[in-house]
Structures are given as C-alpha cells and as structure tokens.
Coordinates of C-alpha atoms and ligand atoms in Angstrom, one line a residue:
X1 CA 0.1 0.0 0.0
X2 CA 1.3 3.4 -0.9
X3 CA 1.4 6.4 1.5
X4 CA -0.1 8.8 -0.9
X5 CA -3.4 7.7 -2.6
X6 CA -3.0 7.3 -6.3
X7 CA -4.9 9.5 -8.8
X8 CA -8.3 8.1 -9.5
X9 CA -9.5 8.5 -13.2
X10 CA -12.8 9.9 -13.8
X11 CA -15.6 7.4 -13.4
X12 CA -13.4 4.5 -12.2
X13 CA -15.7 1.7 -13.3
X14 CA -14.1 -1.3 -14.8
X15 CA -16.0 -4.4 -16.1
X16 CA -14.8 -7.9 -17.2
X17 CA -16.6 -9.8 -19.7
X18 CA -16.4 -13.0 -21.9
X19 CA -18.2 -16.2 -22.5
X20 CA -18.6 -18.9 -19.7
X21 CA -15.2 -20.4 -18.9
X22 CA -13.1 -17.7 -20.4
X23 CA -11.0 -17.1 -17.1
X24 CA -12.5 -13.6 -16.4
X25 CA -13.3 -14.4 -12.6
X26 CA -9.6 -15.3 -12.0
X27 CA -8.5 -12.2 -13.8
X28 CA -10.9 -10.0 -11.9
X29 CA -9.4 -11.2 -8.7
X30 CA -5.9 -10.6 -9.8
X31 CA -6.9 -7.1 -10.9
X32 CA -8.6 -6.2 -7.7
X33 CA -5.5 -7.2 -5.9
X34 CA -3.2 -5.2 -8.0
X35 CA -5.3 -2.1 -7.7
X36 CA -5.6 -2.5 -3.8
X37 CA -1.8 -2.8 -3.7
X38 CA -1.4 0.4 -5.7
X39 CA -3.6 2.2 -3.0
X40 CA -6.9 2.3 -4.6
X41 CA -10.1 1.8 -2.7
X42 CA -11.8 -1.1 -4.7
X43 CA -15.3 -2.6 -4.6
X44 CA -15.4 -6.0 -6.5
X45 CA -18.9 -7.1 -7.4
X46 CA -20.5 -9.7 -9.7
X47 CA -23.6 -9.8 -12.1
X48 CA -26.1 -11.0 -11.8
X49 CA -25.9 -10.7 -8.2
X50 CA -23.8 -8.6 -5.7
X51 CA -26.6 -7.6 -3.3
X52 CA -29.3 -9.6 -1.6
X53 CA -32.2 -8.9 -4.1
X54 CA -30.0 -9.4 -7.2
X55 CA -28.6 -12.7 -5.9
X56 CA -32.2 -14.0 -5.6
X57 CA -32.8 -12.9 -9.1
X58 CA -29.5 -14.8 -10.1
X59 CA -30.8 -17.9 -8.4
X60 CA -34.0 -17.6 -10.7
X61 CA -32.1 -17.0 -13.8
X62 CA -29.6 -19.9 -13.5
X63 CA -31.9 -22.4 -12.2
X64 CA -32.1 -25.2 -15.0
X65 CA -35.5 -26.1 -13.7
X66 CA -37.1 -23.1 -15.5
X67 CA -36.9 -24.3 -19.0
X68 CA -40.1 -22.3 -19.7
X69 CA -38.6 -18.7 -19.2
X70 CA -39.4 -16.5 -22.1
X71 CA -36.6 -14.5 -23.7
X72 CA -38.3 -11.3 -22.5
X73 CA -38.7 -12.5 -18.9
X74 CA -34.9 -13.3 -19.1
X75 CA -34.0 -9.9 -20.3
X76 CA -36.0 -8.1 -17.7
X77 CA -34.7 -10.3 -14.8
X78 CA -31.1 -9.4 -15.7
X79 CA -32.0 -5.7 -15.9
X80 CA -33.8 -5.8 -12.7
X81 CA -30.9 -7.5 -10.9
X82 CA -28.6 -4.8 -12.5
X83 CA -30.8 -1.9 -11.7
X84 CA -30.7 -2.8 -7.9
X85 CA -27.0 -3.4 -8.0
X86 CA -26.5 -0.1 -9.5
X87 CA -28.9 1.6 -7.0
X88 CA -27.5 0.0 -3.9
X89 CA -23.7 -0.4 -4.6
X90 CA -22.2 0.9 -7.9
X91 CA -23.8 4.5 -8.0
X92 CA -22.8 5.3 -4.3
X93 CA -19.3 3.8 -4.7
X94 CA -18.5 5.8 -8.0
X95 CA -19.9 9.0 -6.3
X96 CA -17.4 8.2 -3.4
X97 CA -14.4 7.8 -5.8
X98 CA -14.1 4.0 -5.2
X99 CA -12.9 2.0 -8.1
X100 CA -15.6 -0.5 -9.1
X101 CA -14.7 -3.8 -10.6
X102 CA -17.6 -5.8 -11.9
X103 CA -17.6 -9.4 -13.2
X104 CA -20.0 -8.9 -16.1
X105 CA -22.3 -5.8 -16.8
X106 CA -24.5 -4.5 -19.5
X107 CA -22.3 -5.9 -22.5
X108 CA -23.4 -9.3 -21.3
X109 CA -26.9 -8.5 -21.7
X110 CA -26.1 -7.2 -25.4
X111 CA -24.1 -10.3 -26.2
X112 CA -26.1 -13.0 -24.5
X113 CA -29.7 -11.8 -24.9
X114 CA -29.4 -9.9 -28.2
X115 CA -26.4 -11.6 -30.2
X116 CA -27.0 -15.1 -28.5
X117 CA -30.7 -15.2 -27.8
X118 CA -31.9 -13.0 -30.8
X119 CA -33.6 -10.3 -29.1
X120 CA -33.6 -7.0 -31.0
X121 CA -30.4 -5.1 -30.1
X122 CA -32.0 -1.7 -30.0
X123 CA -34.5 -2.9 -27.4
X124 CA -31.7 -4.5 -25.3
X125 CA -29.8 -1.2 -25.6
X126 CA -32.7 0.8 -24.1
X127 CA -33.3 -1.8 -21.4
X128 CA -29.7 -1.5 -20.5
X129 CA -29.8 2.3 -20.4
X130 CA -32.9 2.1 -18.2
X131 CA -31.0 -0.1 -15.7
X132 CA -27.7 1.7 -15.6
X133 CA -28.5 5.5 -16.1
X134 CA -25.2 7.3 -16.1
X135 CA -23.0 4.3 -14.4
X136 CA -21.3 3.2 -17.6
X137 CA -18.0 1.5 -17.5
X138 CA -14.9 3.5 -18.8
X139 CA -12.9 0.2 -19.4
X140 CA -14.3 -3.2 -20.3
X141 CA -12.0 -6.1 -20.6
X142 CA -13.3 -8.9 -22.8
X143 CA -11.6 -12.4 -22.4
X144 CA -11.7 -13.9 -25.7
X145 CA -11.5 -17.7 -26.0
X146 CA -12.7 -20.5 -28.4
X147 CA -16.1 -21.5 -27.1
X148 CA -15.0 -25.2 -27.4
X149 CA -12.1 -24.7 -25.0
X150 CA -14.2 -22.5 -22.7
X151 CA -16.9 -25.3 -22.4
X152 CA -14.1 -27.7 -21.4
X153 CA -13.0 -25.2 -18.7
X154 CA -16.5 -24.6 -17.5
X155 CA -17.3 -28.3 -17.3
X156 CA -14.4 -29.2 -15.4
X157 CA -15.1 -26.3 -13.0
X158 CA -18.8 -27.0 -12.2
X159 CA -21.0 -30.0 -11.8
X160 CA -24.0 -29.8 -14.1
X161 CA -24.7 -26.9 -16.4
X162 CA -26.9 -24.1 -15.3
X163 CA -29.7 -22.7 -17.3
X164 CA -27.5 -20.4 -19.4
X165 CA -24.6 -22.8 -19.8
X166 CA -27.4 -25.4 -21.1
X167 CA -28.1 -23.2 -24.0
X168 CA -25.1 -25.0 -25.9
X169 CA -22.2 -24.3 -28.0
X170 CA -24.0 -22.5 -31.0
X171 CA -25.3 -20.0 -28.4
X172 CA -21.8 -19.4 -26.9
X173 CA -20.4 -19.0 -30.4
X174 CA -22.9 -16.2 -31.1
X175 CA -22.2 -14.7 -27.7
X176 CA -18.3 -14.7 -28.4
X177 CA -19.0 -13.2 -31.8
X178 CA -21.0 -10.5 -30.1
X179 CA -18.1 -9.6 -27.7
X180 CA -15.7 -9.5 -30.6
X181 CA -18.3 -7.0 -32.4
X182 CA -18.4 -4.8 -29.4
X183 CA -14.6 -4.5 -29.2
X184 CA -14.7 -3.5 -32.8
X185 CA -17.4 -0.8 -32.4
X186 CA -15.9 0.7 -29.2
X187 CA -12.2 0.2 -29.2
X188 CA -11.5 3.0 -26.7
X189 CA -13.6 1.3 -24.0
X190 CA -13.8 -2.4 -25.0
X191 CA -10.5 -4.2 -25.0
X192 CA -10.3 -7.8 -26.4
X193 CA -7.7 -9.9 -24.6
X194 CA -6.5 -13.3 -25.8
X195 CA -7.6 -15.6 -23.0
X196 CA -6.2 -18.8 -24.4
X197 CA -2.8 -18.0 -22.8
X198 CA -1.3 -18.8 -19.3
X199 CA -2.9 -16.7 -16.5
X200 CA 0.3 -14.5 -16.1
X201 CA 0.5 -13.7 -19.8
X202 CA -3.2 -12.7 -19.8
X203 CA -2.8 -10.7 -16.6
X204 CA 0.1 -8.7 -18.1
X205 CA -2.2 -7.6 -20.9
X206 CA -4.8 -6.7 -18.2
X207 CA -2.2 -4.5 -16.5
X208 CA -1.4 -2.7 -19.8
X209 CA -5.0 -1.9 -20.3
X210 CA -5.5 -0.5 -16.7
X211 CA -2.5 1.6 -17.1
X212 CA -3.8 2.8 -20.5
X213 CA -7.0 3.8 -18.8
X214 CA -5.1 6.0 -16.3
X215 CA -4.7 3.6 -13.3
X216 CA -1.3 4.0 -11.6
X217 CA -0.2 0.3 -11.3
X218 CA 3.5 -0.4 -10.8
X219 CA 5.4 -1.8 -13.6
X220 CA 5.8 -5.6 -13.5
Ligands
LIG301 P1 -21.3 -16.0 -14.5 O1 -21.4 -17.4 -14.8 O2 -20.3 -15.3 -15.2 O3 -21.5 -15.6 -13.0 O4 -22.7 -15.3 -15.3 C1 -23.9 -16.0 -15.1 C2 -24.7 -16.3 -16.4 O5 -25.3 -15.2 -16.9 C3 -23.6 -16.4 -17.6 O6 -23.9 -17.8 -18.3 C4 -23.8 -15.3 -18.4 C5 -25.3 -14.9 -18.1 N1 -25.6 -13.5 -18.2 C6 -26.6 -13.2 -19.3 O7 -26.9 -14.0 -20.0 N2 -26.9 -11.8 -19.3 C7 -26.3 -10.9 -18.5 O8 -26.6 -9.6 -18.6 C8 -25.5 -11.2 -17.4 C9 -24.9 -10.3 -16.5 C10 -25.1 -12.6 -17.5

C-alpha cells in the first residue's frame, strides 16, 4: 500500500466480460489485488448478483428447472438485478471515488440476450440504459477464447450446467462473436484480450489496459 493515494481516473468503473469459462473471474480477482496494492479503494462485484435482491434474481435466472422462461422475462430479470445493484452499490461507490470492478455488466446482456438469444439489439440497448443510468464502465476487458475450449474449462469447474450454460455451443459462439463485435465498435472502451494463454500472460495485458485507462499500477 502506498502512503499517498494514487490519482483516481474519472468514473473509475471497470467491467470484465467474456463467455462462460473464459477465465474472467480469475483475472478480476488478480486485478482487484493489484489495484488495492497500488493504493486504490476497490469494490468488487458480480452480475447478476452482488446484493441480496439481485442474488435472489440470479438464482431464478440460472436454475435449470425454469426451461419455460421466455427471452423477454430473461432480459427483464437481468435488468432488474442490474438496476438494484447500480442503485445499492455501484452508483454510491463511484460517487465516493471508489474503483468498481464488476464481473459482467450490460455488455453481457447485449451479447447473451441480443447476439445469443436473438432479441432486438436496440430494445436491449434501451433496457440497459434504463437499468444503468449514468453508471457506464470506462474500461471493459473482454477475455476472448474459443467456445470449445471454454466449454471444457466450464465443465471441469462446475458440476451440471446452469440454465444459461445449457443453451449450448452454438449459443456461446454467437455470444463470443457479439463480444468481438463490441470490441470493434467501441475500441476505446472495450479491449479484447486473448485468454487462451497462461494466466500470467493474460494478466500482463490486463495491467497494460489498466495503465492505458489511467490507473497508476506499478510496472511488472
Ligand atoms: P457468471 O457465470 O459469469 O456468473 O454469469 C452467469 C450467467 O449469466 C452466464 O451464463 C452469463 C449470463 N448472463 C446473461 O446472459 N446476461 C447478463 O446480462 C449477465 C450479467 C449474465
């Protein structure tokens, strides 16, 4: 920890994204540690979830028993979970100058529910805006990996697939293509990182992106 607090970039909101099994949660934990060591106050959250109401909604969304869930119901549950997390945790933390690192955010909805699930992208965009208001990430790291490799990682990690994982490989391929499209559309905010490499090599790229976004991390 430094004696003097480091400069906090404007709206210090970072999100990590990618298909299931891409390794983003490991990288988010490493990033949070590095930011804390550099003297930043950091709040680490995950989506869907992060607060009591949103964790309840997460359980509904991932329960494989709800095979009847409509695409619109799914979209609105993700947005409801997000709106509550923004209200309770993200907006107050950003207002206090705390760095917020969120494991998934509205880009997941664009990629899963629009690219993956086929909902209209403009409709999903408006739902995202309603849920987040002004709380938009300044930096989004997308961990890019072949969906076949990612499925193998996810399978070795969990037991049986949750309701989203059960949507299958073609769905994950569309989601991965969505994340690549977002990185091409918004290159200043959305950074694509090759996640098929060892954890340390991936994390070196993460640190480069953080420094590029104005975070004062020590050189490796
Ligand atoms: P996780 O496994 O990364 O915690 O995410 C839970 C699942 O929810 C994952 O399959 C991705 C999915 N998801 C969406 O489909 N839309 C969203 O908006 C979010 C945040 C997650």
